[in-house]
Amino acid sequence: MTHIRKIPALLLLLAALAQPAHAAGCYADYKAKQDQPLKLHYGVMELSGACSKSAARDEVAARLQRAGWTLLNVLSVFGPEGLDKRKADAGSNFLRF
């Protein structure tokens, strides 16, 4: 009977381990622009949706558009291990949006 009591705890542990990849942090780096006058920027954004380049395009574009920017390109999608090497290049646009 004691083994049966351990099953719910085991199921909770397995569910926690099976979280989607973005639960540990998923990020996209991108290029964006504004017109009149032309402004360009490179940035890094944390994603809240699916951790894929195609899903990132929609999410990044929508969030940038609210701030008056147009997405040019999502360069890559990566985990937290890629943040440090992109931080200096993104400058003030590092996790800004």
Short mmCIF file of C-alpha atoms in Angstrom, two decimals:
data_model
loop_
_atom_site.label_atom_id
_atom_site.label_comp_id
_atom_site.label_asym_id
_atom_site.label_seq_id
_atom_site.Cartn_x
_atom_site.Cartn_y
_atom_site.Cartn_z
CA MET A 1 0.00 0.00 0.00
CA THR A 2 2.91 2.43 0.60
CA HIS A 3 3.93 2.17 -3.05
CA ILE A 4 0.50 3.41 -4.14
CA ARG A 5 0.95 6.58 -2.03
CA LYS A 6 4.22 7.31 -3.82
CA ILE A 7 2.64 7.28 -7.29
CA PRO A 8 1.18 10.84 -7.12
CA ALA A 9 4.53 12.23 -5.99
CA LEU A 10 6.28 10.38 -8.80
CA LEU A 11 3.77 11.71 -11.34
CA LEU A 12 4.34 15.28 -10.13
CA LEU A 13 8.08 14.85 -10.47
CA LEU A 14 7.73 13.48 -14.00
CA ALA A 15 5.40 16.33 -14.97
CA ALA A 16 7.91 18.89 -13.70
CA LEU A 17 10.70 17.28 -15.70
CA ALA A 18 8.57 17.23 -18.85
CA GLN A 19 8.05 21.02 -18.98
CA PRO A 20 8.53 22.58 -22.41
CA ALA A 21 11.97 23.89 -23.33
CA HIS A 22 10.93 27.52 -22.97
CA ALA A 23 10.16 26.96 -19.28
CA ALA A 24 13.93 27.11 -18.68
CA GLY A 25 14.20 30.23 -20.85
CA CYS A 26 13.92 30.65 -24.58
CA TYR A 27 15.25 33.74 -26.34
CA ALA A 28 15.40 35.16 -29.85
CA ASP A 29 17.82 37.64 -31.33
CA TYR A 30 16.44 39.82 -34.08
CA LYS A 31 16.91 42.90 -36.25
CA ALA A 32 14.26 45.62 -36.44
CA LYS A 33 13.73 49.03 -38.02
CA GLN A 34 11.76 52.25 -37.76
CA ASP A 35 11.12 54.56 -40.70
CA GLN A 36 11.25 58.37 -40.97
CA PRO A 37 13.97 58.72 -39.92
CA LEU A 38 15.41 55.29 -40.55
CA LYS A 39 16.59 53.59 -37.34
CA LEU A 40 17.89 50.04 -37.05
CA HIS A 41 18.49 47.94 -34.00
CA TYR A 42 19.64 44.49 -32.97
CA GLY A 43 17.97 43.05 -29.88
CA VAL A 44 17.38 40.01 -27.73
CA MET A 45 13.92 39.12 -26.47
CA GLU A 46 12.70 36.45 -24.07
CA LEU A 47 9.93 34.40 -25.63
CA SER A 48 6.78 33.37 -23.84
CA GLY A 49 5.42 31.12 -26.59
CA ALA A 50 6.84 28.14 -28.41
CA CYS A 51 10.61 27.96 -28.63
CA SER A 52 10.97 27.81 -32.40
CA LYS A 53 12.11 30.31 -35.00
CA SER A 54 8.75 30.34 -36.80
CA ALA A 55 6.78 30.95 -33.60
CA ALA A 56 9.31 33.57 -32.53
CA ARG A 57 8.70 35.60 -35.71
CA ASP A 58 5.06 36.19 -34.82
CA GLU A 59 5.71 36.95 -31.14
CA VAL A 60 8.69 39.24 -31.75
CA ALA A 61 6.91 41.10 -34.58
CA ALA A 62 3.81 41.73 -32.46
CA ARG A 63 5.75 42.99 -29.45
CA LEU A 64 7.98 45.24 -31.56
CA GLN A 65 5.01 46.63 -33.48
CA ARG A 66 3.40 47.85 -30.24
CA ALA A 67 6.53 49.97 -29.70
CA GLY A 68 6.59 51.29 -33.28
CA TRP A 69 9.25 48.93 -34.66
CA THR A 70 9.06 46.58 -37.66
CA LEU A 71 10.72 43.18 -37.45
CA LEU A 72 13.25 42.58 -40.20
CA ASN A 73 14.48 39.12 -39.22
CA VAL A 74 14.68 36.65 -36.36
CA LEU A 75 18.29 35.53 -36.48
CA SER A 76 18.15 32.63 -34.05
CA VAL A 77 16.34 31.05 -31.11
CA PHE A 78 18.44 29.87 -28.18
CA GLY A 79 18.48 29.06 -24.47
CA PRO A 80 19.98 30.96 -21.53
CA GLU A 81 23.46 29.73 -22.44
CA GLY A 82 23.47 32.15 -25.39
CA LEU A 83 22.61 35.32 -23.48
CA ASP A 84 26.07 36.42 -22.34
CA LYS A 85 27.61 36.46 -25.79
CA ARG A 86 24.75 38.61 -27.18
CA LYS A 87 24.32 41.07 -24.32
CA ALA A 88 26.97 43.60 -25.39
CA ASP A 89 25.80 43.63 -29.03
CA ALA A 90 22.16 44.20 -28.06
CA GLY A 91 23.01 47.04 -25.67
CA SER A 92 19.82 48.83 -24.53
CA ASN A 93 17.73 46.39 -26.59
CA PHE A 94 18.82 43.41 -24.49
CA LEU A 95 15.56 41.99 -23.05
CA ARG A 96 13.93 45.42 -23.59
CA PHE A 97 10.71 44.18 -25.23
#
